[in-house]
Tab-separated table of C-alpha atoms and ligand atoms in Angstrom:
chain	number	residue	atom	x	y	z
A	306	MET	CA	-0.197	0.187	0.131
A	307	THR	CA	1.331	3.024	-1.729
A	308	PRO	CA	-0.271	5.764	-0.073
A	309	ALA	CA	-0.938	9.220	-3.181
A	310	ARG	CA	1.697	11.747	-0.688
A	311	ARG	CA	3.610	14.684	-3.276
A	312	VAL	CA	5.888	16.220	-0.729
A	313	THR	CA	9.067	18.047	-2.271
A	314	THR	CA	12.038	16.112	-2.928
A	315	GLN	CA	13.293	18.772	0.260
A	316	GLU	CA	11.102	17.325	2.568
A	317	LEU	CA	11.698	13.578	1.681
A	318	LEU	CA	15.497	14.015	2.507
A	319	GLY	CA	14.311	16.072	5.321
A	320	ARG	CA	12.160	13.272	6.510
A	321	LEU	CA	14.856	10.638	5.516
A	322	THR	CA	18.453	12.462	6.547
A	323	PHE	CA	16.348	13.720	10.383
A	324	SER	CA	18.338	13.465	12.762
A	325	ALA	CA	17.235	12.433	16.373
A	326	GLU	CA	19.301	13.543	18.944
A	327	PRO	CA	19.907	12.698	22.397
A	328	TRP	CA	19.350	9.280	20.918
A	329	MET	CA	16.322	7.671	22.795
A	330	SER	CA	14.102	4.244	22.212
A	331	CYS	CA	10.600	3.753	21.775
A	332	ASP	CA	10.808	1.354	24.337
A	333	GLU	CA	12.186	4.754	26.777
A	334	CYS	CA	9.597	6.837	25.204
A	335	PHE	CA	7.126	4.549	26.448
A	336	GLU	CA	9.005	4.504	29.636
A	337	ALA	CA	8.780	8.380	30.102
A	338	VAL	CA	6.214	9.311	27.851
A	339	ASP	CA	2.965	9.939	30.132
A	340	GLY	CA	5.740	12.275	33.210
A	341	TYR	CA	6.061	14.218	29.696
A	342	VAL	CA	2.918	14.243	29.403
A	343	GLU	CA	1.662	15.596	32.756
A	344	MET	CA	4.148	18.090	31.978
A	345	LEU	CA	3.215	19.685	29.195
A	346	LEU	CA	-0.014	20.388	30.809
A	347	ALA	CA	1.343	21.478	33.272
A	348	GLU	CA	2.858	23.295	30.787
A	349	ALA	CA	6.613	22.931	32.792
A	350	PRO	CA	9.645	23.373	30.956
A	351	ASP	CA	10.822	19.990	28.643
A	352	SER	CA	13.541	18.769	30.795
A	353	ILE	CA	13.006	15.093	28.203
A	354	PRO	CA	15.726	16.427	25.543
A	355	GLY	CA	16.182	13.090	24.350
A	356	LEU	CA	12.442	12.170	24.121
A	357	ARG	CA	11.156	15.548	22.628
A	358	ALA	CA	13.718	14.260	19.953
A	359	HIS	CA	12.224	10.662	19.307
A	360	LEU	CA	8.574	12.288	19.158
A	361	ALA	CA	9.690	13.956	16.016
A	362	ALA	CA	11.093	11.082	14.471
A	363	CYS	CA	8.720	8.497	15.464
A	364	SER	CA	5.299	9.007	13.659
A	365	ALA	CA	3.787	5.204	15.701
A	366	CYS	CA	5.319	6.738	19.266
A	367	LEU	CA	4.597	10.718	18.264
A	368	GLU	CA	0.763	9.541	17.817
A	369	GLU	CA	0.233	7.975	20.961
A	370	CYS	CA	1.400	10.409	22.624
A	371	ARG	CA	-0.946	12.916	21.712
A	372	SER	CA	-3.122	10.848	22.228
A	373	LEU	CA	-1.742	10.142	25.794
A	374	LEU	CA	-2.650	14.043	25.796
A	375	LEU	CA	-6.330	14.286	25.619
A	376	LEU	CA	-7.073	11.430	26.678
A	377	ALA	CA	-4.749	13.214	30.015
A	378	ALA	CA	-6.644	16.767	29.936
A	379	ALA	CA	-9.840	15.959	29.502
A	380	ASP	CA	-9.413	13.216	32.921
A	381	ALA	CA	-7.680	16.445	34.482
A	382	GLY	CA	-10.510	19.104	33.240
A	383	VAL	CA	-7.687	21.185	31.648
A	384	ASP	CA	-7.851	22.825	27.743
A	385	PRO	CA	-5.359	20.876	25.787
A	386	GLY	CA	-3.818	23.259	23.436
A	387	ARG	CA	-1.380	24.990	24.637
A	388	ALA	CA	0.208	20.974	25.991
A	389	LEU	CA	-1.517	20.314	22.146
A	390	GLU	CA	0.896	23.204	20.342
A	391	ARG	CA	4.472	22.040	22.087
A	392	LEU	CA	4.096	18.965	20.733
A	393	GLY	CA	3.384	19.646	17.443
A	394	ASN	CA	6.356	21.143	17.353
A	395	ALA	CA	8.305	17.628	17.707
B	488	MET	CA	-13.514	6.244	43.639
B	489	ALA	CA	-10.475	5.698	42.345
B	490	PRO	CA	-7.815	4.620	44.846
B	491	CYS	CA	-5.007	6.998	45.212
B	492	ASP	CA	-2.162	6.497	43.522
B	493	THR	CA	-0.863	4.046	46.098
B	494	ASP	CA	-3.547	1.440	46.849
B	495	TRP	CA	-3.488	1.249	43.017
B	496	VAL	CA	-0.252	-0.871	43.283
B	497	VAL	CA	-0.915	-2.880	46.379
B	498	LEU	CA	-4.263	-3.534	45.909
B	499	LEU	CA	-3.366	-5.055	42.116
B	500	SER	CA	-0.147	-6.515	43.780
B	501	THR	CA	-2.194	-7.970	46.626
B	502	THR	CA	-4.885	-10.617	46.869
B	503	GLY	CA	-6.898	-8.390	49.606
B	504	PRO	CA	-10.067	-6.960	50.224
B	505	GLY	CA	-10.731	-4.666	47.127
B	506	HIS	CA	-8.649	-6.658	44.871
B	507	GLU	CA	-11.610	-7.897	42.636
B	508	ALA	CA	-13.005	-3.816	42.618
B	509	ALA	CA	-9.558	-2.901	41.843
B	510	LEU	CA	-9.064	-5.688	38.990
B	511	ALA	CA	-12.149	-3.885	37.891
B	512	LYS	CA	-11.343	-0.972	38.073
B	513	LEU	CA	-8.653	-0.689	35.980
B	514	HIS	CA	-9.781	-2.959	33.020
B	515	GLY	CA	-12.594	0.241	32.949
B	516	LEU	CA	-9.607	2.665	33.040
B	517	LEU	CA	-7.957	0.229	29.530
B	518	LEU	CA	-11.325	0.517	27.789
B	519	LYS	CA	-11.572	4.296	28.258
B	520	ALA	CA	-7.946	4.863	26.935
B	521	VAL	CA	-8.798	1.468	23.568
B	522	ARG	CA	-11.907	3.898	22.585
B	523	HIS	CA	-10.371	7.005	23.314
B	524	GLN	CA	-7.820	5.756	20.985
B	525	VAL	CA	-10.149	3.312	18.665
B	526	LEU	CA	-11.917	6.468	17.955
B	527	GLN	CA	-8.870	9.034	17.220
B	528	MET	CA	-7.730	6.738	14.542
B	529	TYR	CA	-11.537	5.811	13.738
B	530	GLY	CA	-11.172	7.565	10.199
B	531	ARG	CA	-8.030	5.279	8.807
B	532	LEU	CA	-10.064	2.220	10.760
B	533	PRO	CA	-11.042	0.104	7.560
B	534	THR	CA	-14.516	-1.012	7.572
B	535	ILE	CA	-15.022	-3.747	9.362
B	536	GLY	CA	-18.189	-3.568	11.431
B	537	VAL	CA	-19.642	-2.594	15.073
B	538	VAL	CA	-19.260	-6.560	16.169
B	539	ARG	CA	-15.246	-6.287	15.219
B	540	VAL	CA	-14.409	-3.313	16.635
B	541	ASP	CA	-15.726	-3.849	19.567
B	542	GLU	CA	-13.062	-8.100	19.149
B	543	LEU	CA	-10.448	-5.281	18.658
B	544	ILE	CA	-11.347	-2.573	21.195
B	545	ASN	CA	-11.925	-5.604	24.035
B	546	GLN	CA	-8.771	-7.785	23.107
B	547	ALA	CA	-6.565	-4.284	23.393
B	548	ALA	CA	-7.811	-3.680	26.784
B	549	ASP	CA	-6.699	-7.358	27.745
B	550	GLU	CA	-3.027	-7.481	26.879
B	551	ALA	CA	-3.084	-4.183	27.647
B	552	MET	CA	-4.543	-5.589	31.260
B	553	VAL	CA	-1.501	-7.636	30.495
B	554	ALA	CA	0.714	-5.318	30.189
B	555	VAL	CA	0.260	-3.412	33.580
B	556	LEU	CA	-0.401	-6.320	35.501
B	557	GLY	CA	3.214	-6.902	34.632
B	558	LYS	CA	4.647	-3.341	34.733
B	559	LEU	CA	2.970	-3.215	38.629
B	560	SER	CA	6.042	-2.665	39.872
B	561	THR	CA	7.465	-0.535	37.248
B	562	PHE	CA	4.893	2.211	38.542
B	563	GLN	CA	7.350	5.463	40.422
B	564	GLY	CA	3.995	7.710	41.065
B	565	ARG	CA	5.612	10.026	38.227
B	566	SER	CA	2.761	11.052	36.285
B	567	LYS	CA	-0.851	9.858	37.621
B	568	PHE	CA	-1.575	5.807	37.903
B	569	SER	CA	-4.503	6.588	35.910
B	570	THR	CA	-1.999	8.384	32.839
B	571	TRP	CA	0.602	5.970	33.262
B	572	ALA	CA	-2.157	2.849	32.702
B	573	TYR	CA	-3.272	4.773	29.768
B	574	LYS	CA	-1.012	4.343	28.255
B	575	PHE	CA	-0.646	1.111	27.941
B	576	GLY	CA	-4.720	0.803	25.671
B	577	ILE	CA	-4.079	3.497	23.570
B	578	LEU	CA	-0.333	1.688	22.409
B	579	TYR	CA	-2.603	-2.171	22.322
B	580	ALA	CA	-5.584	-0.287	20.279
B	581	ALA	CA	-3.387	1.935	18.015
B	582	VAL	CA	-0.835	-1.365	17.244
B	583	GLU	CA	-4.368	-3.025	16.698
B	584	VAL	CA	-5.759	-0.916	14.440
B	585	ARG	CA	-2.975	-0.185	12.458
B	586	ARG	CA	-2.574	-3.909	12.222
B	587	SER	CA	-6.149	-4.562	10.844
B	588	MET	CA	-5.995	-1.412	8.249
B	589	TRP	CA	-2.302	-3.179	6.870
B	590	ARG	CA	-3.719	-6.292	7.049
B	591	HIS	CA	-4.385	-6.949	3.382
B	592	TRP	CA	-2.301	-5.194	1.871
B	593	ASP	CA	1.643	-6.698	0.561
B	594	VAL	CA	4.587	-4.505	2.025
B	595	ASP	CA	6.805	-5.079	-0.641
B	596	LEU	CA	10.239	-5.773	1.090
B	597	ALA	CA	12.511	-5.635	-1.682
B	598	SER	CA	12.450	-2.782	-3.986
B	599	VAL	CA	13.644	0.192	-4.368
B	600	PRO	CA	11.533	2.831	-5.763
B	601	GLU	CA	12.870	4.023	-9.746
B	602	GLN	CA	12.795	7.730	-7.853
B	603	PRO	CA	13.292	8.102	-4.398
B	604	GLY	CA	10.367	11.420	-5.045
B	605	HIS	CA	8.081	9.522	-7.218
B	606	GLY	CA	4.857	11.511	-5.259
B	607	LEU	CA	6.873	15.173	-6.631
B	608	VAL	CA	4.828	18.206	-7.513
B	609	PRO	CA	5.312	18.948	-10.596
B	610	GLU	CA	6.565	21.908	-9.848
B	611	GLU	CA	8.972	20.811	-8.305
B	612	GLU	CA	10.122	18.238	-10.252
B	613	ALA	CA	13.484	20.138	-12.255
B	614	GLU	CA	14.622	20.889	-9.781
B	615	GLY	CA	14.447	18.662	-7.708
B	616	ALA	CA	15.581	16.401	-10.346
B	617	GLU	CA	19.834	15.822	-9.152
B	618	LEU	CA	18.723	15.661	-5.265
B	619	SER	CA	16.773	12.059	-5.798
B	620	VAL	CA	19.279	10.850	-8.278
B	621	ALA	CA	21.680	11.648	-5.052
B	622	ILE	CA	19.053	10.568	-2.442
B	623	ARG	CA	18.290	6.981	-4.967
B	624	GLU	CA	22.472	7.041	-5.777
B	625	GLY	CA	22.507	7.331	-1.267
B	626	LEU	CA	19.406	4.365	-0.510
B	627	GLU	CA	21.864	2.457	-2.468
B	628	LYS	CA	25.523	2.883	-1.574
B	629	ALA	CA	25.654	4.405	1.733
B	630	LEU	CA	22.888	1.778	2.692
B	631	THR	CA	22.888	-2.264	3.927
B	632	PRO	CA	20.257	-3.895	2.062
B	633	HIS	CA	18.201	-3.516	5.302
B	634	GLN	CA	18.403	-0.685	6.168
B	635	ARG	CA	17.635	0.482	2.977
B	636	ARG	CA	13.891	-1.950	2.825
B	637	VAL	CA	13.216	-0.537	6.543
B	638	LEU	CA	14.315	3.573	5.246
B	639	ILE	CA	11.933	3.141	2.539
B	640	ALA	CA	8.532	0.959	4.253
B	641	LEU	CA	8.886	3.305	7.164
B	642	LEU	CA	9.402	6.273	5.011
B	643	ILE	CA	8.418	6.528	1.757
B	644	ASP	CA	5.732	4.483	1.333
B	645	ASP	CA	4.467	5.001	5.798
B	646	VAL	CA	4.237	1.480	6.503
B	647	PRO	CA	3.532	1.672	9.782
B	648	ILE	CA	6.174	0.753	12.422
B	649	ASP	CA	4.133	-2.035	13.798
B	650	VAL	CA	2.610	-3.754	11.033
B	651	LEU	CA	6.745	-3.738	9.314
B	652	ALA	CA	7.879	-5.068	12.279
B	653	ASP	CA	5.166	-7.796	12.700
B	654	ARG	CA	6.555	-8.719	8.794
B	655	LEU	CA	9.639	-8.900	9.427
B	656	GLY	CA	9.140	-10.849	13.317
B	657	THR	CA	10.724	-7.819	15.165
B	658	SER	CA	9.706	-4.721	16.899
B	659	ARG	CA	9.137	-1.353	16.492
B	660	ASN	CA	12.780	-0.410	19.020
B	661	ALA	CA	15.157	-2.394	16.744
B	662	LEU	CA	13.637	-1.106	13.464
B	663	TYR	CA	13.793	2.326	14.729
B	664	LYS	CA	16.871	2.183	16.174
B	665	THR	CA	17.446	0.338	12.353
B	666	LEU	CA	16.120	3.782	10.978
B	667	HIS	CA	17.406	5.788	13.140
B	668	ASP	CA	21.152	4.373	12.094
B	669	ALA	CA	19.765	4.512	8.179
B	670	ARG	CA	19.698	8.260	8.719
B	671	GLY	CA	22.635	9.061	10.247
B	672	ARG	CA	24.595	7.120	7.837
B	673	LEU	CA	22.350	8.565	4.302
B	674	ARG	CA	22.201	11.937	6.101
B	675	ARG	CA	27.114	11.356	6.446
B	676	TYR	CA	26.421	10.400	2.698
B	677	LEU	CA	24.616	13.675	1.924
B	678	THR	CA	26.610	15.459	3.438
B	679	GLN	CA	29.970	14.619	1.747
B	680	ALA	CA	27.996	15.134	-1.988
B	681	GLY	CA	26.629	18.386	-0.989
B	682	PHE	CA	23.676	17.819	-1.066
B	683	LEU	CA	22.956	18.231	2.349
B	684	GLY	CA	24.759	21.209	5.473
B	685	GLU	CA	24.196	20.741	9.477
B	686	PRO	CA	22.167	17.911	10.619
B	687	THR	CA	18.259	18.085	10.061
B	688	SER	CA	16.146	18.535	13.931
B	689	ARG	CA	14.336	21.142	15.430
B	690	VAL	CA	15.000	23.019	18.127
B	691	ILE	CA	12.615	22.459	20.529
B	692	PRO	CA	9.901	25.394	22.625
C	1372	LIG	ZN1	9.047	5.209	18.757
């Protein structure tokens, strides 16, 4: 299945050569993501740069992190807007 | 009323008063997370029918339940217990939905596309042609066959990482490492070839 996605060569280059540093694995990302989401919702400064880099490089982990953020925000009765905005830059 | 975060671990890990109720409450949390995730991805789910969606939800919640109980000792209170538990429901639901989306599709793991930029917008084609050739050369020369097929499947063909892991008999974690290394090799190749400057990465606000 190859979706008919239209991308520029530069976009393709960015995607193929993206540098996700500092290194963090998917398992380490999963370990930390719940604390990270609550940190974003509390509008605290980002203290896990490796996780942020991982989310920018791994679409599956990013999708799950975004979803967790929405659910945690709904539970806490807070607006996820600002936190989503920060995550959207990943 | 939900137990407080330390009570959760005690109640779930010892068979005493409140254990069964805590198990039921945990299952409720996981069902909530799974349903939430399925809803998030619903537009991408193939038309599989209400019964199959229900099966998928229950299967993901059951798998998440086993995972949470197995990992209970690793809960360190860095988040609320509910947020910690939700992430398992979300993970297992997302993996199930991705599998479901791709269950009838072959994943081509053998070929390198003639033009890696095969989806280019027309006005970009001319100026992108030289770069496109360099990318193709980089894919062929800088990467191992395994790295090449992983990079192409994940980043050009948009195969979900969990689906590719299933087809290759490996894990998301291992494939991400392969992807990371392959990107590094391609980056070095294209930098030496004069197509890249500083590493491509973004600053986190
Ligand atoms: Zn990941």
